[in-house]
Coordinates of C-alpha atoms and ligand atoms in Angstrom, one line a residue:
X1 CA 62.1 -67.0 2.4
X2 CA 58.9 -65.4 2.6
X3 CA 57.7 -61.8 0.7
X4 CA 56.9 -59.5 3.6
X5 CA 54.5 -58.2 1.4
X6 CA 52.4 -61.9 1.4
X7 CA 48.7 -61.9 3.2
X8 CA 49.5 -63.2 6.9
X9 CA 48.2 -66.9 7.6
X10 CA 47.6 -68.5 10.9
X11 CA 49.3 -70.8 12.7
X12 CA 47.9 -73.8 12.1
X13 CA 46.3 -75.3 15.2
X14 CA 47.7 -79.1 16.4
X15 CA 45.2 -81.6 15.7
X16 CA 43.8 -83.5 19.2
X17 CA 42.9 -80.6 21.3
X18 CA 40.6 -81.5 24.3
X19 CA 37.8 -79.3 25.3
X20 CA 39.2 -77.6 28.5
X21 CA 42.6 -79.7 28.7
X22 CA 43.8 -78.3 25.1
X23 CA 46.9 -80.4 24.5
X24 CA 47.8 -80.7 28.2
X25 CA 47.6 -84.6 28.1
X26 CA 50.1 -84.8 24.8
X27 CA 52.7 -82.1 26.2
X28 CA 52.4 -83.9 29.7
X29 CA 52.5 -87.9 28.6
X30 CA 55.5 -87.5 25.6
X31 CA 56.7 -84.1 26.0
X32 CA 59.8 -83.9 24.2
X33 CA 58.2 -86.7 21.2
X34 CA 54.8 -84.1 20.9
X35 CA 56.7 -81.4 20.2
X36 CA 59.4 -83.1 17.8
X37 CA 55.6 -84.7 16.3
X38 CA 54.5 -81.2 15.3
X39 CA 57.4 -79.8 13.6
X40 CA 56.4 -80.6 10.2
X41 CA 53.1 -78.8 10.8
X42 CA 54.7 -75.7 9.6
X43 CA 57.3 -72.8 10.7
X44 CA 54.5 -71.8 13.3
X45 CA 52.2 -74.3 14.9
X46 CA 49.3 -73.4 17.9
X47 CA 48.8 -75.8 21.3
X48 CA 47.0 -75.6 24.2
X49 CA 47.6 -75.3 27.5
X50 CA 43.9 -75.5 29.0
X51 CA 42.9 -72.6 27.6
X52 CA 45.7 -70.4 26.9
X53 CA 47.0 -70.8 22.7
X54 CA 51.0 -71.1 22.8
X55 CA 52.8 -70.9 19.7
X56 CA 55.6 -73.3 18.8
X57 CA 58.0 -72.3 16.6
X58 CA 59.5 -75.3 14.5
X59 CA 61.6 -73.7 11.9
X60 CA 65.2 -72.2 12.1
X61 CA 64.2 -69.5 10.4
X62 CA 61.2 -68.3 12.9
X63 CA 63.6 -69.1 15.9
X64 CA 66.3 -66.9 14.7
X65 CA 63.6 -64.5 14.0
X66 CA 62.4 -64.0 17.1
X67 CA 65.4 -64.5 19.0
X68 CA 67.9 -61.8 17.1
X69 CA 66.2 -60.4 14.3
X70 CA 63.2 -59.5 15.9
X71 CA 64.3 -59.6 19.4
X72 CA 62.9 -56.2 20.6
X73 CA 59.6 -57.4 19.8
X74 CA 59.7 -60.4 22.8
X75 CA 59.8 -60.3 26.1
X76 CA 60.4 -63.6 28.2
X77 CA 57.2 -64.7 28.6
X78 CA 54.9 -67.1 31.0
X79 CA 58.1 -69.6 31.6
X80 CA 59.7 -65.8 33.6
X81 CA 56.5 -64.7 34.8
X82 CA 56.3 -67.7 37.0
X83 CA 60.0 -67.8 37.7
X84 CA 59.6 -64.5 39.3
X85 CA 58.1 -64.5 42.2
X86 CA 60.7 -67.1 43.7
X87 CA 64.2 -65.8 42.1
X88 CA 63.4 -62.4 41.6
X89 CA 64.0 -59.6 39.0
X90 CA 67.0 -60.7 38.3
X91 CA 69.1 -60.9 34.3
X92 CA 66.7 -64.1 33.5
X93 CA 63.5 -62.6 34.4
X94 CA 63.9 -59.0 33.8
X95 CA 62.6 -56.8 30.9
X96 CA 64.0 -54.3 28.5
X97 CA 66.1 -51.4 29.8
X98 CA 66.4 -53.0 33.3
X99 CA 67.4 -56.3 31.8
X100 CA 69.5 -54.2 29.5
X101 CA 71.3 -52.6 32.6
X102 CA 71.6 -55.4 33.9
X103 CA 73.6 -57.5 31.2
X104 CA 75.8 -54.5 31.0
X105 CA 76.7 -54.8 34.6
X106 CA 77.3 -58.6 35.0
X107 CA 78.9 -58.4 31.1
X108 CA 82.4 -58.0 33.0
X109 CA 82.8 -61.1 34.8
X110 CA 82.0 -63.3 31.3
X111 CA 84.5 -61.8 29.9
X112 CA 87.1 -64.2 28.6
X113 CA 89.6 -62.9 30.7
X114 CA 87.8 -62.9 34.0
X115 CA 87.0 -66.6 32.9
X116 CA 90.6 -67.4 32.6
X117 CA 91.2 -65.7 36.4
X118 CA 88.6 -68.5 37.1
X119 CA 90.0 -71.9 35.7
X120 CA 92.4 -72.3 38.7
X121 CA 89.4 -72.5 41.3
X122 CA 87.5 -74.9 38.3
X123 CA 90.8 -77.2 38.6
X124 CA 90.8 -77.0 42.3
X125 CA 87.1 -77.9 42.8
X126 CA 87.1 -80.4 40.2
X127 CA 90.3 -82.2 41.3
X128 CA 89.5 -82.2 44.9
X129 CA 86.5 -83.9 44.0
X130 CA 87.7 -87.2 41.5
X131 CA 90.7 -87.7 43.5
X132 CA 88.6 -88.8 46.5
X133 CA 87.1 -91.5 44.4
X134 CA 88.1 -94.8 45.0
X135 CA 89.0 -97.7 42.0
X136 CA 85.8 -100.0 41.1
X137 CA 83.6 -97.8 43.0
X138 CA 80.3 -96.3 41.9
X139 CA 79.9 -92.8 41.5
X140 CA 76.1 -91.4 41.4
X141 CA 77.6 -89.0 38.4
X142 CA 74.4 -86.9 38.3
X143 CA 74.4 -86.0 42.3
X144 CA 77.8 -85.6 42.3
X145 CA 77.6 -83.5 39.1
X146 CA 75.0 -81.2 40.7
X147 CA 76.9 -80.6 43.9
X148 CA 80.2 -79.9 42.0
X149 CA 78.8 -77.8 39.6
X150 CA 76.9 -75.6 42.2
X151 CA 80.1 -75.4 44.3
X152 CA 82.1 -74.3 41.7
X153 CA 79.3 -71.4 40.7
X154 CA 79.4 -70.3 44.1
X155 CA 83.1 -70.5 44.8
X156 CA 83.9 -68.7 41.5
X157 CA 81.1 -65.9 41.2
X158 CA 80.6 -65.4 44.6
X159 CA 83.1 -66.3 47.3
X160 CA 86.7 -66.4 45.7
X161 CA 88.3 -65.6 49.1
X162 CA 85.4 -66.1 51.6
X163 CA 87.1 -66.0 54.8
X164 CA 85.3 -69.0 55.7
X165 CA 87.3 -71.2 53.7
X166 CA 86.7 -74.1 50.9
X167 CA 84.7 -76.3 53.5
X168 CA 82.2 -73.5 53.6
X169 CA 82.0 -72.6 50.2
X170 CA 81.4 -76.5 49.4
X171 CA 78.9 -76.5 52.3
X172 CA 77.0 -74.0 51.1
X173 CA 76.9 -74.8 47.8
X174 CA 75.2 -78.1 48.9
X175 CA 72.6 -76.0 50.7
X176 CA 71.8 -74.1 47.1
X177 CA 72.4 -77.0 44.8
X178 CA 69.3 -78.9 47.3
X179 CA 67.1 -75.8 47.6
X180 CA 67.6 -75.0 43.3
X181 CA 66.4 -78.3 42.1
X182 CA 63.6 -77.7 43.9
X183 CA 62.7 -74.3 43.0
X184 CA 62.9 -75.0 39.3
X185 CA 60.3 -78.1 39.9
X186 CA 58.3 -75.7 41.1
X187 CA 58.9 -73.3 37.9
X188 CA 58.5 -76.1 35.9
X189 CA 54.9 -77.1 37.2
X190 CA 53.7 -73.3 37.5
X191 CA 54.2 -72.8 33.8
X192 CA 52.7 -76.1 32.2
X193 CA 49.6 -76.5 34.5
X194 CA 46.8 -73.8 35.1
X195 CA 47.5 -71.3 37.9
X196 CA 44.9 -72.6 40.7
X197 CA 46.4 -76.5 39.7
X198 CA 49.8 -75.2 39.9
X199 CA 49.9 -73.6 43.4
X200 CA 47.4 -76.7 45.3
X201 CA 49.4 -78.4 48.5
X202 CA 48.6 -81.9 46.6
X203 CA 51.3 -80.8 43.9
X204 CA 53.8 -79.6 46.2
X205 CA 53.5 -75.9 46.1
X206 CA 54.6 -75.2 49.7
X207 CA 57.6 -76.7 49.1
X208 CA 58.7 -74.8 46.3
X209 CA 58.1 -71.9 48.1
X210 CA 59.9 -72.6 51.0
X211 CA 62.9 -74.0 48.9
X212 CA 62.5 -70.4 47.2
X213 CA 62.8 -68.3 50.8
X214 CA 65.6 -70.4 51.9
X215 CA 67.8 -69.9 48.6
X216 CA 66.7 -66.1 48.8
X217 CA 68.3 -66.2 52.4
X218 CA 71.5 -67.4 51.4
X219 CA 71.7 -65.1 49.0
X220 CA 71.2 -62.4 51.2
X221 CA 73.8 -63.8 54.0
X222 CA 76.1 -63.4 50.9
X223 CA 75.1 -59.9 49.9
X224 CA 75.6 -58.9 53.5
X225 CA 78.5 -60.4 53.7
X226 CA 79.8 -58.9 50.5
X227 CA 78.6 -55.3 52.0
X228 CA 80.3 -55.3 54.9
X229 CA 83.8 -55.8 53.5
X230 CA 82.7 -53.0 51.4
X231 CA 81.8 -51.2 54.0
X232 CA 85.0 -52.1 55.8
X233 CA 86.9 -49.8 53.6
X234 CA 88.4 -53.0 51.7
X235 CA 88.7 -52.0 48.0
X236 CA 85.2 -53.5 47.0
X237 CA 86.7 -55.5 44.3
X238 CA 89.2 -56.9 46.8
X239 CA 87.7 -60.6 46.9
X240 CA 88.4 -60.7 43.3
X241 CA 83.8 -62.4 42.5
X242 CA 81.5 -61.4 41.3
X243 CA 79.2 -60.3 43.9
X244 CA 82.0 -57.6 45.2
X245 CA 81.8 -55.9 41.3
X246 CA 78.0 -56.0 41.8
X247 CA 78.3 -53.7 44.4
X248 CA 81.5 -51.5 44.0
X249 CA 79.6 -51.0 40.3
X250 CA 80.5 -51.6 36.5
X251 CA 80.9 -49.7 33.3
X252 CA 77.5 -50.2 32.6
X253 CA 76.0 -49.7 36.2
X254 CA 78.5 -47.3 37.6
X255 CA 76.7 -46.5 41.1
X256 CA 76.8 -50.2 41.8
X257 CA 73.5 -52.7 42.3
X258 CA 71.5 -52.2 45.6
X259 CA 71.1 -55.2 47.8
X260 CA 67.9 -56.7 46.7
X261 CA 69.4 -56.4 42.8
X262 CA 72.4 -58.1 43.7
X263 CA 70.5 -60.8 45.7
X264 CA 68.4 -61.4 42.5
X265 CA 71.1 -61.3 40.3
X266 CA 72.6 -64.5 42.9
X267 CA 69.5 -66.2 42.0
X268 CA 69.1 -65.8 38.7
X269 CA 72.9 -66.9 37.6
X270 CA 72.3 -69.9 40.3
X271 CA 69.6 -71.0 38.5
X272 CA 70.9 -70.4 34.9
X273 CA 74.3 -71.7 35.9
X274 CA 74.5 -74.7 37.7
X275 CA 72.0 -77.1 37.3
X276 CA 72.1 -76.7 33.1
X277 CA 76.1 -77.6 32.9
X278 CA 76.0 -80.5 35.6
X279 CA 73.2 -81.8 33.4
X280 CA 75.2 -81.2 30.7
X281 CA 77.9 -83.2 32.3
X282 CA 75.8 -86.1 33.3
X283 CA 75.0 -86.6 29.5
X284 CA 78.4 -86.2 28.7
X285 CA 79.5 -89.0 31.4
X286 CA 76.8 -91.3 30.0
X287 CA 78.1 -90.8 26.0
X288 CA 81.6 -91.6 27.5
X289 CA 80.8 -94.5 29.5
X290 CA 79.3 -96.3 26.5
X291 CA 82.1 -95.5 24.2
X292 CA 85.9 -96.3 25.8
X293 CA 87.4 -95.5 22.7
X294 CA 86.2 -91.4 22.7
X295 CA 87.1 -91.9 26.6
X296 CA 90.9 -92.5 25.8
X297 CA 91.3 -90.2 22.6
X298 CA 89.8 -87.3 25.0
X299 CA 92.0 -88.7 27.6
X300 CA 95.1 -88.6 25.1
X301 CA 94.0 -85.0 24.2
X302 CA 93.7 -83.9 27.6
X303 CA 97.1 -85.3 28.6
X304 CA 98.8 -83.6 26.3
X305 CA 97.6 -80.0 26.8
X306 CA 100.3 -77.7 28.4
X307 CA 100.8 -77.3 31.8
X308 CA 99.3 -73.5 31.9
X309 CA 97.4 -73.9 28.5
X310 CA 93.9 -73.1 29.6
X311 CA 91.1 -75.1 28.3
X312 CA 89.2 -74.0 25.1
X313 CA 88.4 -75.1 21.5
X314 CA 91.9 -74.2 20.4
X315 CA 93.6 -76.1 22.9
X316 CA 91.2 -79.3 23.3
X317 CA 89.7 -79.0 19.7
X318 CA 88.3 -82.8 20.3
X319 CA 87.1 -82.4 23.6
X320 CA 85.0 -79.1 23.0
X321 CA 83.7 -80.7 19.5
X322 CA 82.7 -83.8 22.1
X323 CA 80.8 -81.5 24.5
X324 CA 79.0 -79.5 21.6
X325 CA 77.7 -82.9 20.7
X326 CA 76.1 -83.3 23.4
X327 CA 74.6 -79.9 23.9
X328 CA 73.4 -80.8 20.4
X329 CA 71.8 -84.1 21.5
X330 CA 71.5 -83.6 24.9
X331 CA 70.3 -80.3 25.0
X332 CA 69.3 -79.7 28.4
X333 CA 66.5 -77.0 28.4
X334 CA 64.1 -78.2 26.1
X335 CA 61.1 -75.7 26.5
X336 CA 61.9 -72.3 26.3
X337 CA 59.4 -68.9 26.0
X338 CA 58.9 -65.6 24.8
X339 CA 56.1 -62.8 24.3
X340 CA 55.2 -60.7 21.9
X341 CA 55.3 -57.6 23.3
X342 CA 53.1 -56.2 19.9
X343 CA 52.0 -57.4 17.2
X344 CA 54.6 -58.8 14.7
X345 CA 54.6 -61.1 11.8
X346 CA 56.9 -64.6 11.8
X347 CA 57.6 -66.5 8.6
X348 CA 54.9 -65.2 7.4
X349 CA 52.3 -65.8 10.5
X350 CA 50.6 -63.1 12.2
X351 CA 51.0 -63.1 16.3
X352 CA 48.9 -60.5 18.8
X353 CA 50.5 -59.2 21.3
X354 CA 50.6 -61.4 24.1
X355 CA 51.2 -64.5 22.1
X356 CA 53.2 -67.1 23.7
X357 CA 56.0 -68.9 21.8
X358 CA 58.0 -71.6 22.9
X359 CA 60.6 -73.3 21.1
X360 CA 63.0 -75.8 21.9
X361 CA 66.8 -76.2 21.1
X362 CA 66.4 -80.1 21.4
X363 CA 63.8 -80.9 18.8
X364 CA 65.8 -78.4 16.7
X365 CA 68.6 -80.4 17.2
X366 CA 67.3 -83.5 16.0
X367 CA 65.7 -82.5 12.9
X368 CA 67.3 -85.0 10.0
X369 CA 67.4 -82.3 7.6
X370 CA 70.6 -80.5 9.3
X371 CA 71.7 -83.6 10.9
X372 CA 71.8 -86.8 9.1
X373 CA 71.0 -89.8 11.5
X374 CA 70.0 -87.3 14.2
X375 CA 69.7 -90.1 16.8
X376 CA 73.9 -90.7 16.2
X377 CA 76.7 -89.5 19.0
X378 CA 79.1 -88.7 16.4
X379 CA 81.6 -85.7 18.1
X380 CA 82.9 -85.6 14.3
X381 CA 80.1 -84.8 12.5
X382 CA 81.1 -81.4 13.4
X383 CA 84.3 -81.5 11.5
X384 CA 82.4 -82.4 8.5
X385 CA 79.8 -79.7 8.9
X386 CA 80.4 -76.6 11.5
X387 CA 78.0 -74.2 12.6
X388 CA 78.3 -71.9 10.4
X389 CA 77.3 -74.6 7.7
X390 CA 73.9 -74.5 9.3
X391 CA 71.1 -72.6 8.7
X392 CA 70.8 -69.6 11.9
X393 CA 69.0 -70.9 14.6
X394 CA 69.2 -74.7 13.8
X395 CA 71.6 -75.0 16.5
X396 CA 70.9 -73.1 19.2
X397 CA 72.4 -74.5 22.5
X398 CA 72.7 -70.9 23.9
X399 CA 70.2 -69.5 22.5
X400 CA 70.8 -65.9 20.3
X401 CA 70.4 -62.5 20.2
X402 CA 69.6 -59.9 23.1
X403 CA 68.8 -63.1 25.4
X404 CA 71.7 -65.1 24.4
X405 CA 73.6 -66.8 27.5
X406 CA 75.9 -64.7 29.0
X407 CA 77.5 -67.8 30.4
X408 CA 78.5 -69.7 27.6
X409 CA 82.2 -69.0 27.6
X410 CA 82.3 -70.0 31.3
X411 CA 79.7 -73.2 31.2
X412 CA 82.0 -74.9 28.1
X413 CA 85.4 -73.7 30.2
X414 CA 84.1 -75.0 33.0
X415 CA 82.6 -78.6 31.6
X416 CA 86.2 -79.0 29.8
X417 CA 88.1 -78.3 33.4
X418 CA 85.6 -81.0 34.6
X419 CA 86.0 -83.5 31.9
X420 CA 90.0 -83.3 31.8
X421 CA 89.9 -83.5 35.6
X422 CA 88.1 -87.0 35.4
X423 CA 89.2 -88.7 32.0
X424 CA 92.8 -88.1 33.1
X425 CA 92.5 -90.4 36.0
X426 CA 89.6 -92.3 35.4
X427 CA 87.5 -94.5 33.0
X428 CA 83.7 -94.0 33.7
X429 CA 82.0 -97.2 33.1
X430 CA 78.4 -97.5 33.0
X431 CA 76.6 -99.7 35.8
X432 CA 75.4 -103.1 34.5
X433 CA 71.7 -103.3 34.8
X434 CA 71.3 -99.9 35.9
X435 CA 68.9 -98.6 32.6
X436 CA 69.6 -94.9 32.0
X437 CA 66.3 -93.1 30.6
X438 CA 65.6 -89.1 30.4
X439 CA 63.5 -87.6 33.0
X440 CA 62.0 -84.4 31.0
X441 CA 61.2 -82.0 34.2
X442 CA 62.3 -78.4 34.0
X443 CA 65.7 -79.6 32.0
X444 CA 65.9 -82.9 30.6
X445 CA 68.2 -84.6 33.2
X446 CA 69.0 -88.9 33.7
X447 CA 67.2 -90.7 36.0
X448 CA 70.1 -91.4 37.9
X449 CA 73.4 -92.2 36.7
X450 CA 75.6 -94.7 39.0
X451 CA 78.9 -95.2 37.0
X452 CA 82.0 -96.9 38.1
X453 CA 85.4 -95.7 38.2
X454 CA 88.4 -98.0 37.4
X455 CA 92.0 -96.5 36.8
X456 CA 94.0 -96.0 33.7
X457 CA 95.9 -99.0 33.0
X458 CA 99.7 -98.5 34.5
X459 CA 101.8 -97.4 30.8
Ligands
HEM501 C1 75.6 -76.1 29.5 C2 75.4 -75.0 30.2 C3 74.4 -74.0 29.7 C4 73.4 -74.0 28.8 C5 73.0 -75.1 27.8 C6 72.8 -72.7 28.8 C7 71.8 -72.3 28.0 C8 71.1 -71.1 28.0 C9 70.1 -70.7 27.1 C10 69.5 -71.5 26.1 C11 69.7 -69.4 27.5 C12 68.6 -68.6 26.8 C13 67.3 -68.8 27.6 C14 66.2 -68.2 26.8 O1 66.2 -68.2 25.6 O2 65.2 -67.8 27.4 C15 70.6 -69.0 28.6 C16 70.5 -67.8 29.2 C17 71.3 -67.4 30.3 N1 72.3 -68.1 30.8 FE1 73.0 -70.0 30.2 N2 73.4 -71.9 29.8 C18 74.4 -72.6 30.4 C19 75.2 -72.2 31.4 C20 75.2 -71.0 32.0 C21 76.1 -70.6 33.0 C22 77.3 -71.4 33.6 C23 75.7 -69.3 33.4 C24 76.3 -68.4 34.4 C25 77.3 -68.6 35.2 C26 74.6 -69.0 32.6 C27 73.9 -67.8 32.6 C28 72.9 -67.4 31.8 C29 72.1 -66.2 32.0 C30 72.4 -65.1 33.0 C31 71.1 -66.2 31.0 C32 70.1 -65.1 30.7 C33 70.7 -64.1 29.8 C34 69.8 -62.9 29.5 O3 68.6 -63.1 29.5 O4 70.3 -61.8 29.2 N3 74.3 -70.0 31.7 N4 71.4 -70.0 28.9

């Protein structure tokens, strides 16, 4: 621990800057192994990006700094700023007392009792899906990951009882799951590369945009649609999501959101919600497929939870410990920003206002000195050492503080619905010759991930 009191130093800049490039060719050859290469630098390191200095923080300490001690100090920084303009103002890219508002009003629906109203959908979704799967045949776990999870966002936050039926809620959340993927490429590229390289046809740009109006469209066909029950003189909460409590209002936003705020806020969940737990789950299908003996102890454990029981740490204490493992190795968002909205002082490091920070829950997660043989799957490390053994901030798969995930409950309820749904019928075996290597893009996702499903031995 530092004396507040010591004379500020400055972040040390990374060695192999390039006139005009910075550390652009590094970050865009080996991103993930660059930064997990400058974390012994110090707490606070400086890249890059062309022109533009961005500050890495490597430490615990200086994460759980800025994220909770400090917090009111940061805003969300470049990563938002470019996310903006295609999802919105929504809880993700808003600032301060809006963003505070905001949380406030969406706060509800994550709470652990509205989660519970939820599993029953989860199940639905998630059975319906496994139980068309055939013995021996080969699943692309990733796609079908990406469509189930977006389905299952939609279904539960926004359409509960669309009139329209399950075959539309699955329909559209195709549509969104196609159109998201692409957006956050798009985020992606407009935060590492310059502005004028960013935006070029050559790179793709039109597409992102257009990707961008046509999820902004369904979102406002769901608005609308939400309205006019409202405005039908049906209780507004009557359809039981999320959307509906947007607009009949909350504790914390009593007058209800307009129609543009709850079409942002559509966006913004969509793109924090779905694509980070079917990542999540892809990652979690891999580990299993290459270990048949967690497959049937989770299987075992699943089996024997209580018709009724809902899903949880308390109830599937293996199963849960299994997934944090992989949000600890697996993490999927592996560069994430702030801004300092003043002047402030980090571990000791003086940053200006405006300074750009990223830090990043995966390289944090593999650091040896909180997890021996960091590189190891091991679901029961965490019985030997829990978080709360750790030092604050070295395990940060949600993040902390002001900005922490609202929909961390939710994600681990859901990927524990999923999981149970498919180890209780099914044995996901990896594809021979198929090699499965990380593709680091907005979230660090397989390549692809054919696995095959055979059926529980009879007994
Ligand atoms: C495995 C799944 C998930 C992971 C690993 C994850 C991780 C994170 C992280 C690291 C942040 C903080 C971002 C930052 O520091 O800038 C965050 C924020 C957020 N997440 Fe999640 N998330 C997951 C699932 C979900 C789900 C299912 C939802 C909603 C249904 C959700 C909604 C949000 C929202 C709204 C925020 C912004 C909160 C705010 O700024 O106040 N997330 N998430």
């Amino acid at each position: 621990m530092r004396s507040i009191t010591a004379p500020a130093v400055a972040a040390p800049i990374v060695p192999g800057r390039l006139p005009l490039l910075g550390h652009l060719p590094q970050l865009a050859v080996k991103r993930v192994e660059f930064l997990q290469s400058v974390r012994t630098r110090g707490d606070i390191v400086r890249i890059f990006l062309g022109n533009r200095p961005v500050f890495i923080l490597n430490s615990p300490e200086a994460v759980h700094d800025v994220l909770l001690t400090q917090s009111r100090k940061f805003g969300k920084g470049l990563l938002f700023d470019v996310a903006r303009p295609f999802i919105g103002n929504g809880i993700i890219t808003s600032e301060r007392d809006f963003h505070l508002r905001q949380r406030r009003a969406l706060q509800p629906a994550f709470h652990r009792n509205s989660i519970a109203a939820c599993v029953g959908t989860m199940t639905d979704i998630a059975e319906e899906q496994v139980s068309a799967w055939r013995p021996g045949e080969v699943i692309a776990m990733d796609v079908v990951m990406r469509r189930m999870m977006t389905v299952m966002l939609v279904a539960t936050l926004f359409s509960t009882e669309r009139p329209e039926g399950a075959a539309a809620v699955a329909e559209l959340g195709e549509h969104v799951a196609e159109h998201l993927t692409t957006v956050m490429r798009g985020v992606f590229v407009g935060t590492v590369l310059p502005a004028p390289i960013a935006s070029s046809r050559v790179l793709g740009h039109r597409k992102y945009l257009a990707a961008a109006a046509a999820l902004r469209e369904l979102a406002d066909t769901a608005v609308r649609q939400a309205r006019q029950t409202q405005q039908a003189g049906q209780a507004p909460t009557a359809r039981g999501d999320l959307l509906s409590v947007m607009l009949a209002g909350t504790p914390g936003n009593p007058r209800g959101m307009t129609d543009v705020e709850a079409r942002d806020e559509l966006l913004s969940l969509l793109m924090a919600g779905a694509e980070t737990t079917s990542t999540t789950l892809s990652w979690a299908l891999h580990e299993l497929g290459r270990r048949p003996e967690i497959t049937r102890r989770m299987r075992a454990e699943c089996d024997a939870l209580p018709a009724g029981a809902l899903p949880g740490a308390a109830t599937l204490p293996f199963t849960d410990r299994f997934l944090r493992e992989v949000l600890r190795l697996h993490q999927p968002s592996w560069l994430l920003m702030r801004r300092a909205l003043e002047p402030v002082r980090v571990c000791g490091v003086e940053l200006p206002r405006g300074a750009e920070l990223v830090y990043s829950a995966v390289t944090m997660h593999r650091d040896p000195a909180y997890y021996p043989e960091p590189l190891r799957f091991d679901p029961d490390r965490w019985l030997a050492r829990t978080e709360k053994d750790l030092p604050p901030g070295a395990y940060v798969p949600f993040a902390l503080g002001n900005r922490k995930c609202i929909g961390d409950h939710f994600a681990m309820t859901e990927m524990l619905v999923v999981l149970r749904a498919i180890v209780s019928r099914w044995r996901p075996r990896p594809v021979e010759g198929h090699r499965v290597r990380p593709v680091v893009q907005a979230l660090i996702r397989p390549n692809a991930l054919p696995m095959r499903v055979s059926p529980w031995p009879a007994g």
